[in-house]
Tab-separated table of C-alpha atoms and ligand atoms in Angstrom:
chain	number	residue	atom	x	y	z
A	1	UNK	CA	107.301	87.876	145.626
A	2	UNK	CA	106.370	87.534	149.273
A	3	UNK	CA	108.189	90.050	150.130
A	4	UNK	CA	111.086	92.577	149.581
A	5	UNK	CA	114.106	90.320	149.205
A	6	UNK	CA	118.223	91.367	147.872
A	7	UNK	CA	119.170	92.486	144.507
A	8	UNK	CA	121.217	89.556	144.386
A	9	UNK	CA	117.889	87.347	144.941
A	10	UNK	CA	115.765	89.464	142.625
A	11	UNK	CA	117.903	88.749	139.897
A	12	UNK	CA	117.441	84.762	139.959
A	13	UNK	CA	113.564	85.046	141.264
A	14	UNK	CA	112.012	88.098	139.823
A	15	UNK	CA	109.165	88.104	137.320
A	16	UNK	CA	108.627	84.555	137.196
A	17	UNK	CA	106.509	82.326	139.247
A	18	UNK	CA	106.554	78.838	138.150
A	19	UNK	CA	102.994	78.061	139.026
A	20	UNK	CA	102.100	80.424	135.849
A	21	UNK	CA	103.911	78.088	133.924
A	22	UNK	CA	103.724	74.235	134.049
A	23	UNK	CA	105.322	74.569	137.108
A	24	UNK	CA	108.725	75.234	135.398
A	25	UNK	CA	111.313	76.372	137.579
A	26	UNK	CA	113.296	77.673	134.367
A	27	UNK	CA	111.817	80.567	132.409
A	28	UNK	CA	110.127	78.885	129.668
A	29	UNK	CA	110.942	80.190	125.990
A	30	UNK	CA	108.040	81.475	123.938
A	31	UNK	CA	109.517	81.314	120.884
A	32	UNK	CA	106.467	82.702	118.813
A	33	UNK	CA	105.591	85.233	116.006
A	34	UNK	CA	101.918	86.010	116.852
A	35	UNK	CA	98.902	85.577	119.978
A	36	UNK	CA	95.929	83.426	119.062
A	37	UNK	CA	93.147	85.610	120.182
A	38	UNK	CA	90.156	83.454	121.828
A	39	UNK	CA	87.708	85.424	119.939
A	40	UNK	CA	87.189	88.818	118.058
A	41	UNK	CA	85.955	90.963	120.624
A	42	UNK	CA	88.724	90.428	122.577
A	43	UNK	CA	91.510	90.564	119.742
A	44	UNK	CA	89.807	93.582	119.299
A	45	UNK	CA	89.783	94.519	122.968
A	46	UNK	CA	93.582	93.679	123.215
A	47	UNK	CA	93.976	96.309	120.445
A	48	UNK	CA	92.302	99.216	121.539
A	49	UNK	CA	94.235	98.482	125.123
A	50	UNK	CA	91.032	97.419	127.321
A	51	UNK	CA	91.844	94.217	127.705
A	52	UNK	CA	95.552	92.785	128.535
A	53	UNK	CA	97.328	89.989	126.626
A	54	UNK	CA	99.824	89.313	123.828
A	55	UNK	CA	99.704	90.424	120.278
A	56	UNK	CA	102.478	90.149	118.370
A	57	UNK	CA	106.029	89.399	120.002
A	58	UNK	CA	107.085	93.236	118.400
A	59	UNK	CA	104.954	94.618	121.231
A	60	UNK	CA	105.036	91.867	124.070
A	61	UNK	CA	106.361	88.390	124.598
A	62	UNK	CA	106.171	86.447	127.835
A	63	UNK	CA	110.251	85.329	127.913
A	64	UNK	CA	111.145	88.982	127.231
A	65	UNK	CA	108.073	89.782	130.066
A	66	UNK	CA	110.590	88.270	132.530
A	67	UNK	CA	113.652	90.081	131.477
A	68	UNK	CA	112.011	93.339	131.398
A	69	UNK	CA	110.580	93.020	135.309
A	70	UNK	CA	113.884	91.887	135.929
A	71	UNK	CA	116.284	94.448	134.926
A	72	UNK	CA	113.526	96.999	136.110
A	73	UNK	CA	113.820	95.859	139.071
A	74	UNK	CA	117.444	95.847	139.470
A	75	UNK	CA	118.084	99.309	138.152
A	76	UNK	CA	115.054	100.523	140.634
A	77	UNK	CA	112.525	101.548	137.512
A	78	UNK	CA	109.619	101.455	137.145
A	79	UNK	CA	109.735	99.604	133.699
A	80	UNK	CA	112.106	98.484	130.955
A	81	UNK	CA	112.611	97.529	127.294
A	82	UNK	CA	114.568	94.560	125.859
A	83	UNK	CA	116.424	95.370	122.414
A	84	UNK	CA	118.122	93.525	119.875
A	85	UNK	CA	121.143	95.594	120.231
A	86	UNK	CA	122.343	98.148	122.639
A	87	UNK	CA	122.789	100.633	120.079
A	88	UNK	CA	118.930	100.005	119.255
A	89	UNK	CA	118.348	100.776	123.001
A	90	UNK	CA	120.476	104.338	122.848
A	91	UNK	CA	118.804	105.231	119.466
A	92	UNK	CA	115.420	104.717	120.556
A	93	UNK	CA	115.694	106.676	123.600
A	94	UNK	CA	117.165	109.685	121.650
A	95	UNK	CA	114.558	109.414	119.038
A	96	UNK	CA	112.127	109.805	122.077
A	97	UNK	CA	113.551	112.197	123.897
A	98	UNK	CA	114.578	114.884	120.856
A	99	UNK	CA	113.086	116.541	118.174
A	100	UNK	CA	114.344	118.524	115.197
A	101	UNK	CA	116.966	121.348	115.956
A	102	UNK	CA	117.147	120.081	119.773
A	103	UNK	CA	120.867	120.161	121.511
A	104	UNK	CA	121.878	116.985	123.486
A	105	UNK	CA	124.796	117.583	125.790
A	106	UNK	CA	126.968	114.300	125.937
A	107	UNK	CA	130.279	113.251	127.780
A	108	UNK	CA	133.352	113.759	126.113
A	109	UNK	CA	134.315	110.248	124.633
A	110	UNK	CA	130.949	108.642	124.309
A	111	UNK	CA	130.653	104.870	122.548
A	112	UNK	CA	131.789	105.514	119.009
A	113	UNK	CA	128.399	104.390	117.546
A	114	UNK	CA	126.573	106.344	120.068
A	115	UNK	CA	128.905	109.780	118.724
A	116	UNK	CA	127.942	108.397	114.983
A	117	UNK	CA	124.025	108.357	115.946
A	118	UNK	CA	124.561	111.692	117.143
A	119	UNK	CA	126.398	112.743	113.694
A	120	UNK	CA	123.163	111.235	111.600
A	121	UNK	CA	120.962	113.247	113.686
A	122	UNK	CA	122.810	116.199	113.405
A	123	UNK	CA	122.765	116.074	109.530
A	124	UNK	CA	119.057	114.685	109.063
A	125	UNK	CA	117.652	116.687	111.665
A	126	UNK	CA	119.665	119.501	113.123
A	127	UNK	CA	119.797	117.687	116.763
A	128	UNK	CA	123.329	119.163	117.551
A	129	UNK	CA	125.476	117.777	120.086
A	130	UNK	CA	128.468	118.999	122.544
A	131	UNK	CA	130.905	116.563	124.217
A	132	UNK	CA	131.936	117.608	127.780
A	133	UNK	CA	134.085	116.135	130.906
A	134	UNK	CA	131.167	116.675	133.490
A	135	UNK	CA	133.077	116.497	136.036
A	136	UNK	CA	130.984	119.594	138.325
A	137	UNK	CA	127.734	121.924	138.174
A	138	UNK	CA	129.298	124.845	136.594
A	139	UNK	CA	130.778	122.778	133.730
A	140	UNK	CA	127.722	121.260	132.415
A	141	UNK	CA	125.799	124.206	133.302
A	142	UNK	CA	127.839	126.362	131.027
A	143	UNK	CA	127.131	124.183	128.057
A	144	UNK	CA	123.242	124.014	128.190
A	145	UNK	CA	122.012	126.334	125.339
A	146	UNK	CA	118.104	127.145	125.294
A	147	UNK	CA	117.803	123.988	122.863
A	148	UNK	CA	119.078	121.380	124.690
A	149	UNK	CA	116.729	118.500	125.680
A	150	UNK	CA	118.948	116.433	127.016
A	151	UNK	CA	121.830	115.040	129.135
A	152	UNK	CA	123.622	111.720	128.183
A	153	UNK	CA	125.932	110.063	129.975
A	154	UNK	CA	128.457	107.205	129.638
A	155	UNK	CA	130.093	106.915	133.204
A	156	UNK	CA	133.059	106.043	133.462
A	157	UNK	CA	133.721	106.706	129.935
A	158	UNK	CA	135.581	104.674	127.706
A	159	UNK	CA	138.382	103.860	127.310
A	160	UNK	CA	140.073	107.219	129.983
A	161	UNK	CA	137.693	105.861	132.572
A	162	UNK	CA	137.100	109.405	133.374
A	163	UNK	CA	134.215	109.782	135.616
A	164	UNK	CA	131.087	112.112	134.930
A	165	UNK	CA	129.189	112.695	138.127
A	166	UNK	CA	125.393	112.009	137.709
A	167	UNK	CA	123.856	113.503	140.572
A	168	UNK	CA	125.540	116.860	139.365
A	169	UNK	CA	124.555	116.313	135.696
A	170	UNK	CA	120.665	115.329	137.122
A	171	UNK	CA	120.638	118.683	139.260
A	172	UNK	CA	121.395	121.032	136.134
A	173	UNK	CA	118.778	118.980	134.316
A	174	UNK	CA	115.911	119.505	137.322
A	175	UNK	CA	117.079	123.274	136.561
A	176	UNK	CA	116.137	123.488	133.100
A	177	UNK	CA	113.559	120.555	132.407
A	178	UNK	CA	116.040	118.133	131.016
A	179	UNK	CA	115.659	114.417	130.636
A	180	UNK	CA	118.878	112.379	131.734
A	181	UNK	CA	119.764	109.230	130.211
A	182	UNK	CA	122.613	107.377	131.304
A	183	UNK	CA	124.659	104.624	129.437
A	184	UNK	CA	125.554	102.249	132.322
A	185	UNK	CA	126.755	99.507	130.211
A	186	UNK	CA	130.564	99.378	132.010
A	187	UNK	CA	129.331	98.876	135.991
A	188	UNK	CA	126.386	96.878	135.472
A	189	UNK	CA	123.354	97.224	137.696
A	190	UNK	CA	125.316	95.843	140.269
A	191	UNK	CA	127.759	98.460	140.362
A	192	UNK	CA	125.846	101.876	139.833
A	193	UNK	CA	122.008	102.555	139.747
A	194	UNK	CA	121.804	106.007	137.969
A	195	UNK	CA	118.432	106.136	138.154
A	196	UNK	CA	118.768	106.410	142.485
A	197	UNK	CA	120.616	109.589	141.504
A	198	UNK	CA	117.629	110.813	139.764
A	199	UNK	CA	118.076	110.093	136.357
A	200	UNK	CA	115.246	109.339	133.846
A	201	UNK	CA	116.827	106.680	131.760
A	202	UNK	CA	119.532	103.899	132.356
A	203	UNK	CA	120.586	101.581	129.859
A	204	UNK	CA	122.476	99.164	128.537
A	205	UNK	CA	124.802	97.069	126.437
A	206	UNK	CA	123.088	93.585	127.711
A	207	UNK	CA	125.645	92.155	125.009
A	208	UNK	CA	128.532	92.763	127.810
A	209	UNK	CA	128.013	92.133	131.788
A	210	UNK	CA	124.441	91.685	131.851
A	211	UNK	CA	124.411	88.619	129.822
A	212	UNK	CA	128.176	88.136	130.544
A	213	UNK	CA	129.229	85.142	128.241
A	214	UNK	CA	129.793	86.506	124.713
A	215	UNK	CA	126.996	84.955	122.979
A	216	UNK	CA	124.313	87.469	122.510
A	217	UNK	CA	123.971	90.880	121.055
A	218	UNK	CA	121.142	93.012	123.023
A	219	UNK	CA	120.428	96.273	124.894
A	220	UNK	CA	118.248	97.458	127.664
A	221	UNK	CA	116.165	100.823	128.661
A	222	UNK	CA	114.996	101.285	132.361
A	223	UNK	CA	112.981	104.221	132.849
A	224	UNK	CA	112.100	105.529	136.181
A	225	UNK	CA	108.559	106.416	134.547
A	226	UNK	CA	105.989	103.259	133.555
A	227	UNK	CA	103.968	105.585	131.493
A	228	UNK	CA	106.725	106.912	129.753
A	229	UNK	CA	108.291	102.752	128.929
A	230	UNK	CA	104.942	101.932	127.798
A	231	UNK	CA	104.862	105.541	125.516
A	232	UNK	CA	108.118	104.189	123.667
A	233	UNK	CA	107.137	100.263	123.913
A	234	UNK	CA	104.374	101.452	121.425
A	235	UNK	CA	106.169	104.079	119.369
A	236	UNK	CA	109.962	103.865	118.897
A	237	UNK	CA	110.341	100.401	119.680
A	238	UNK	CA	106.811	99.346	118.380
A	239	UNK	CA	108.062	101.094	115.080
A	240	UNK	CA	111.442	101.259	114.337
A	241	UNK	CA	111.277	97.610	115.729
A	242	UNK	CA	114.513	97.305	116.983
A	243	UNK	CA	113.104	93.916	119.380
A	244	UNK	CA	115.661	91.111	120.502
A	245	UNK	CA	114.349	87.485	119.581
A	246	UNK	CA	113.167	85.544	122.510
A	247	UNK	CA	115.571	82.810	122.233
A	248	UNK	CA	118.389	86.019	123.326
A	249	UNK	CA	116.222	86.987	126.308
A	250	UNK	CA	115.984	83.655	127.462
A	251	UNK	CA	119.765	83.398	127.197
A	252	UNK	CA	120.244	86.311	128.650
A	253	UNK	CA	118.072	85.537	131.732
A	254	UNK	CA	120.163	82.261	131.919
A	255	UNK	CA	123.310	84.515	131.718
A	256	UNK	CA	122.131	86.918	134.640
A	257	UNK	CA	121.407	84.754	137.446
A	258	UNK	CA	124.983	84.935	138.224
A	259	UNK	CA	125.578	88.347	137.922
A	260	UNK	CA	126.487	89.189	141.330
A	261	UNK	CA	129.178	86.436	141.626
A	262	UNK	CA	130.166	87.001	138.188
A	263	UNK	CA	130.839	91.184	139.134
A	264	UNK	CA	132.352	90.102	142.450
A	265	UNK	CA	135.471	88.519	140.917
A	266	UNK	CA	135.348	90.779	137.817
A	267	UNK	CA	136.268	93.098	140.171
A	268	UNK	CA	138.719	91.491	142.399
A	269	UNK	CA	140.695	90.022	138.992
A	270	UNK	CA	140.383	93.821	137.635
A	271	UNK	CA	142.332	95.001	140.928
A	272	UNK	CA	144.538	91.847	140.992
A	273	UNK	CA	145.560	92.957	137.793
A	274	UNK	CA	146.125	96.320	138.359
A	275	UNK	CA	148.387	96.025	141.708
A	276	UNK	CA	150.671	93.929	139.177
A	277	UNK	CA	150.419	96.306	136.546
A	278	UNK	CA	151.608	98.776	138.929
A	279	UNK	CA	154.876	96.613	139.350
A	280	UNK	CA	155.542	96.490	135.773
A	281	UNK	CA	158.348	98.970	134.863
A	282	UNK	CA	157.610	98.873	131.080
A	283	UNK	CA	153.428	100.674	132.063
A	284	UNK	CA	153.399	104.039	132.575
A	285	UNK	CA	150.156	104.239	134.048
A	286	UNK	CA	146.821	102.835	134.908
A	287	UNK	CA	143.544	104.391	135.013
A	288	UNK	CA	140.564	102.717	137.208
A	289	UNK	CA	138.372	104.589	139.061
A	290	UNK	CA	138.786	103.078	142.591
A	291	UNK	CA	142.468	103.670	142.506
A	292	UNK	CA	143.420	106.167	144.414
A	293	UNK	CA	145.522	108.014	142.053
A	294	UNK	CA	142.729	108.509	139.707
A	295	UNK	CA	141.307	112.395	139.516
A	296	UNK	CA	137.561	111.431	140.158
A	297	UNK	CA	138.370	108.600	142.664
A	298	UNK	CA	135.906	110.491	144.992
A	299	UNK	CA	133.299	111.396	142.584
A	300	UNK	CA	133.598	106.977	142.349
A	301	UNK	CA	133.383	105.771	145.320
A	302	UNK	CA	130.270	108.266	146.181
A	303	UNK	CA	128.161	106.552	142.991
A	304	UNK	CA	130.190	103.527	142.443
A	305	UNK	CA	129.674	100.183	145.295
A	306	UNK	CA	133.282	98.977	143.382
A	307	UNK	CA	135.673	99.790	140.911
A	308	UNK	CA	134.684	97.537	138.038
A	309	UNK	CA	136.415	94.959	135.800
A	310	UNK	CA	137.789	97.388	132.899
A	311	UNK	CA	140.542	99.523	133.247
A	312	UNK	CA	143.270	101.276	131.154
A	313	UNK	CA	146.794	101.226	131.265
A	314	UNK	CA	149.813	102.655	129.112
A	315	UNK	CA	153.036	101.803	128.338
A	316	UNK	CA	156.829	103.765	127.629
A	317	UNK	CA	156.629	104.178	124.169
A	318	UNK	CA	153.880	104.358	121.536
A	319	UNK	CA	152.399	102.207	118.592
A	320	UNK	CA	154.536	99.465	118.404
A	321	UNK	CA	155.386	98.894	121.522
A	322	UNK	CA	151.470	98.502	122.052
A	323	UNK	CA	151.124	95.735	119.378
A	324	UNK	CA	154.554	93.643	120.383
A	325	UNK	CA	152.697	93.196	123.797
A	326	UNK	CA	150.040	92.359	122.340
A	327	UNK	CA	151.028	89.893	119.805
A	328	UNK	CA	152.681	87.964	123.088
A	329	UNK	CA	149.281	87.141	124.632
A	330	UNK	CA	147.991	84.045	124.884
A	331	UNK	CA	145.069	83.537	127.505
A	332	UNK	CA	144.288	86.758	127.354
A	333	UNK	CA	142.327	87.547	124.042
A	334	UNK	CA	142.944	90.309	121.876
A	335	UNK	CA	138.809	91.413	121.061
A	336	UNK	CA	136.719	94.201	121.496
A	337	UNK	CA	133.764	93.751	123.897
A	338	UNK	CA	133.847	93.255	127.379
A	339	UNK	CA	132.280	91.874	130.466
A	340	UNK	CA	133.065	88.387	129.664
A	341	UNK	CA	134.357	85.553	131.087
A	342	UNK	CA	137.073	85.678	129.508
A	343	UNK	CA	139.720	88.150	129.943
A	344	UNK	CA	139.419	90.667	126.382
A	345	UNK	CA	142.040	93.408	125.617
A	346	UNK	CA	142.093	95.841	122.752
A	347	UNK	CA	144.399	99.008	121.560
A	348	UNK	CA	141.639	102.037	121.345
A	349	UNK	CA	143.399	103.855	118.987
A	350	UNK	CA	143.486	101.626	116.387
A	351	UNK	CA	140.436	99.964	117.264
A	352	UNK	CA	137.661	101.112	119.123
A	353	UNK	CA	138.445	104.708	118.904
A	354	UNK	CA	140.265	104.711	115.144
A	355	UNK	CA	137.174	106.458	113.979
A	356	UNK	CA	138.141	109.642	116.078
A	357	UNK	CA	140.168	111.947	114.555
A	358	UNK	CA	144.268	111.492	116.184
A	359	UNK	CA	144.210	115.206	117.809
A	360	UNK	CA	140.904	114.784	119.537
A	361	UNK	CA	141.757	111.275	120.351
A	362	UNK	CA	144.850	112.969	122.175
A	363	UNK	CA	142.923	115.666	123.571
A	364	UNK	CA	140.476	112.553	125.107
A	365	UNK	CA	144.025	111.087	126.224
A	366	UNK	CA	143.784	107.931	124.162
A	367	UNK	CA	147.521	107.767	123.192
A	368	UNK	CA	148.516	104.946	120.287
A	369	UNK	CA	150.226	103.223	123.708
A	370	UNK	CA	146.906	103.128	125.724
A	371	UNK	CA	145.446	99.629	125.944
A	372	UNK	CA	141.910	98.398	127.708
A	373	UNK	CA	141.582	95.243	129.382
A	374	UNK	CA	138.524	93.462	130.355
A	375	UNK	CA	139.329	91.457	133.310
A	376	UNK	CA	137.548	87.831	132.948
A	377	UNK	CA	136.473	85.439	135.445
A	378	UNK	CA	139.340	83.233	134.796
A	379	UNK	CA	142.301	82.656	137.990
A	380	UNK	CA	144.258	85.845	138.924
A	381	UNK	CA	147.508	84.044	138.853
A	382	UNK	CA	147.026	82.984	135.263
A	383	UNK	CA	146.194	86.089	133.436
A	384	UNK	CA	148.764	87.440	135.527
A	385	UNK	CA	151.471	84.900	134.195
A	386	UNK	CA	150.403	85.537	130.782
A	387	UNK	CA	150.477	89.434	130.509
A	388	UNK	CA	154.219	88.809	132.483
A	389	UNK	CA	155.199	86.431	129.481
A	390	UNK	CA	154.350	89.402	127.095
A	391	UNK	CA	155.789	91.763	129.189
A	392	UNK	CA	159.225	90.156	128.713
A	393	UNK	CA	158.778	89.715	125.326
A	394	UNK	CA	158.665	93.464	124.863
A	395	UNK	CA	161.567	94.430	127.239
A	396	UNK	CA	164.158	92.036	125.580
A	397	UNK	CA	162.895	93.302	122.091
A	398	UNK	CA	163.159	96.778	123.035
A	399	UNK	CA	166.551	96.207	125.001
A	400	UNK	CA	167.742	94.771	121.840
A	401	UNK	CA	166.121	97.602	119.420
A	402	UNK	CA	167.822	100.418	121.910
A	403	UNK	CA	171.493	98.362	121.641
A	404	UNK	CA	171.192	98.345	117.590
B	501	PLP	C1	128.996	97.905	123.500
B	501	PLP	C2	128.485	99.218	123.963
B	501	PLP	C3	127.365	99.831	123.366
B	501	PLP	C4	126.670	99.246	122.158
B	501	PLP	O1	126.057	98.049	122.446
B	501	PLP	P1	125.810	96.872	121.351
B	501	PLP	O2	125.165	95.831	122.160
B	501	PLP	O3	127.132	96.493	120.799
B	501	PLP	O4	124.919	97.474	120.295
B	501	PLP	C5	126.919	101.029	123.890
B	501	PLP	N1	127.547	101.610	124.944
B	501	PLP	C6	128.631	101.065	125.523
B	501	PLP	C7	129.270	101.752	126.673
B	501	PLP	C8	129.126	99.847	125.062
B	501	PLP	O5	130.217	99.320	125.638
């Protein structure tokens, strides 16, 4: 591009110039197996890396070309991988960055498929793991053992929306030659940029905010290193072949042009909702890191540019009191996932989180009344009226239960 232009421009603009293609002004889709080399000296020159150009869409493909210089740009690195899941992001990047016997240091409540990854490489290959708050210097650094390779990161973690503070986590990893990887699937690139912290890898779940409309199923890697991106584009990814199909990152291009408006009212719906929330004598309390009441509010606002669209709340009471409210909803849909446009809710404990055992689900602070909503793009007033329809519907069923 001409020159250095917003974030909120790059995303529509970058990597594409129409006069490459036909002159189309949308990303064209590729959708193709194989490269039809023009003759055998330069197949053969494509192979050994002395010549650029397409192969086989495992390795490169011009739609997922655009993506990649895309979200690279966004998250400030200097070059990213598309996957056909997140979870095929987060285990390549811990295939690459451990070996056998290694120690990866995590934060405590970590994606439950990221903690099972974790479990199959502790029993395969003796990479063991601790879970942590990482909340200051001296707590991570009293964790790191003379194996550990690396720091990961899920801030804010799910669903507490306790907040791990990078640029403490990154200077304990400068100490001891760590790589930091960051999950940053829950603020989007619009929200936090780990890697302007100082972190080695971002990435993310481009199955929630980045593509944004429930449709797709895809990850992301940014690395602030090219050499390193092209290092796993032609080992880990290359060969465990965890790729997403073209079609997926040419809806998922479609899906991020309007990421910045998308995270604006995200954002203002998640804090519409909470300020009613807070009105609500039935919830006991909410959890979103721009509130003020929250512990790492500060920790936040210094790596956060807003508070998000998820947030936790609880209620009086426990279990059931969680699934009568839930029952009520209408509008608002009861499904994992998030970063939609439509407003999702789920009950961790017996969803998302059921795989953790109850007393370290406790010890998390996941209680069977804690619930996580996913505030949608839909109008304030509405998901408002329908959580206050549920919301009745539990206080005259428990007003009737307590007069039995
Ligand atoms: C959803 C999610 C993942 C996994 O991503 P998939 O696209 O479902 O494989 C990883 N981390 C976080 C924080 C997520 O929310």
């Amino acid at each position: 591009m001409r020159k250095k232009v917003h974030r909120d421009t790059l995303i529509i603009h970058e990597g594409h110039d129409p006069h490459d293609h036909q002159d189309s002004l949308a990303v064209p889709l590729y959708q193709t197996s194989t490269y039809v080399f023009p003759d055998a000296a330069s197949g053969a020159a494509r192979f050994a890396g002395e010549e650029a150009g397409n192969i086989y869409s495992r390795l490169t493909n011009p739609t997922v070309r655009v993506l990649e210089e895309r979200i690279a740009a966004l998250e400030k690195g200097a070059g990213a991988l598309v996957f056909g899941s997140g979870m095929a992001a987060v285990s390549a990047v811990l295939v690459h960055a451990t070996k056998a016997g290694d120690h990866v240091l995590c934060t405590r409540g970590i994606y439950g498929c990221t903690f099972g990854l974790l479990n199959i490489l502790e029993e395969k290959y003796g990479i063991t793991h601790g879970l942590i708050p990482m909340r200051t210097e001296e707590e991570i650094e009293r964790h790191v053992t003379p194996e550990t390779s690396v720091i990961y990161i899920e801030t804010p973690v799910n669903p507490t929306m306790e907040v791990a503070d990078i640029r403490a986590a990154v200077s304990v990893a400068r100490r001891h030659g760590l790589k930091v990887i960051v999950d940053n699937t829950f603020c989007s690139p619009y929200i936090q940029n780990p890697l302007d912290f100082g972190a080695d890898f971002v990435l993310h779940s481009a199955t929630k905010y980045i593509n944004g409309h429930g449709d797709v199923i895809a990850g992301l890697l940014v690395g602030a290193d090219e050499e390193e991106i092209g290092r796993i584009r032609m080992t880990v990814q290359k060969d465990f072949g965890g790729i997403v199909s073209p079609f997926d990152a040419w809806l998922m291009i479609r899906g991020l042009k309007t990421l910045a408006v998308r995270m604006e009212r995200h954002c203002s719906n998640a804090e519409a909702v909470l300020n009613y929330l807070k009105t609500v004598p039935a919830v006991r309390e909410v959890h979103y890191p721009f509130d003020d009441n929250h512990p790492d509010a500060e920790v936040a606002k210094r790596q956060m540019t807003a508070g998000g669209g998820i947030f936790s709340f609880t209620l009086d009471g426990g279990l059931e009191e969680a699934r009568i409210f839930l029952d009520e909803l209408r509008l608002v849909k009861l499904a994992v996932s998030l970063g939609d446009a439509e407003s999702l809710i789920q009950h961790p404990a017996t969803m998302t989180h059921s795989a953790v055992p109850g007393d370290e689900r406790k010890a998390m602070g996941i209680t069977d009344s804690m619930i996580r909503f996913s505030a949608g793009l839909e109008h304030p007033d509405d998901i408002i009226a329908d959580l206050d329809a549920a919301f009745a519907v539990l206080k005259k069923r428990t007003a009737a239960a307590g007069a039995e």
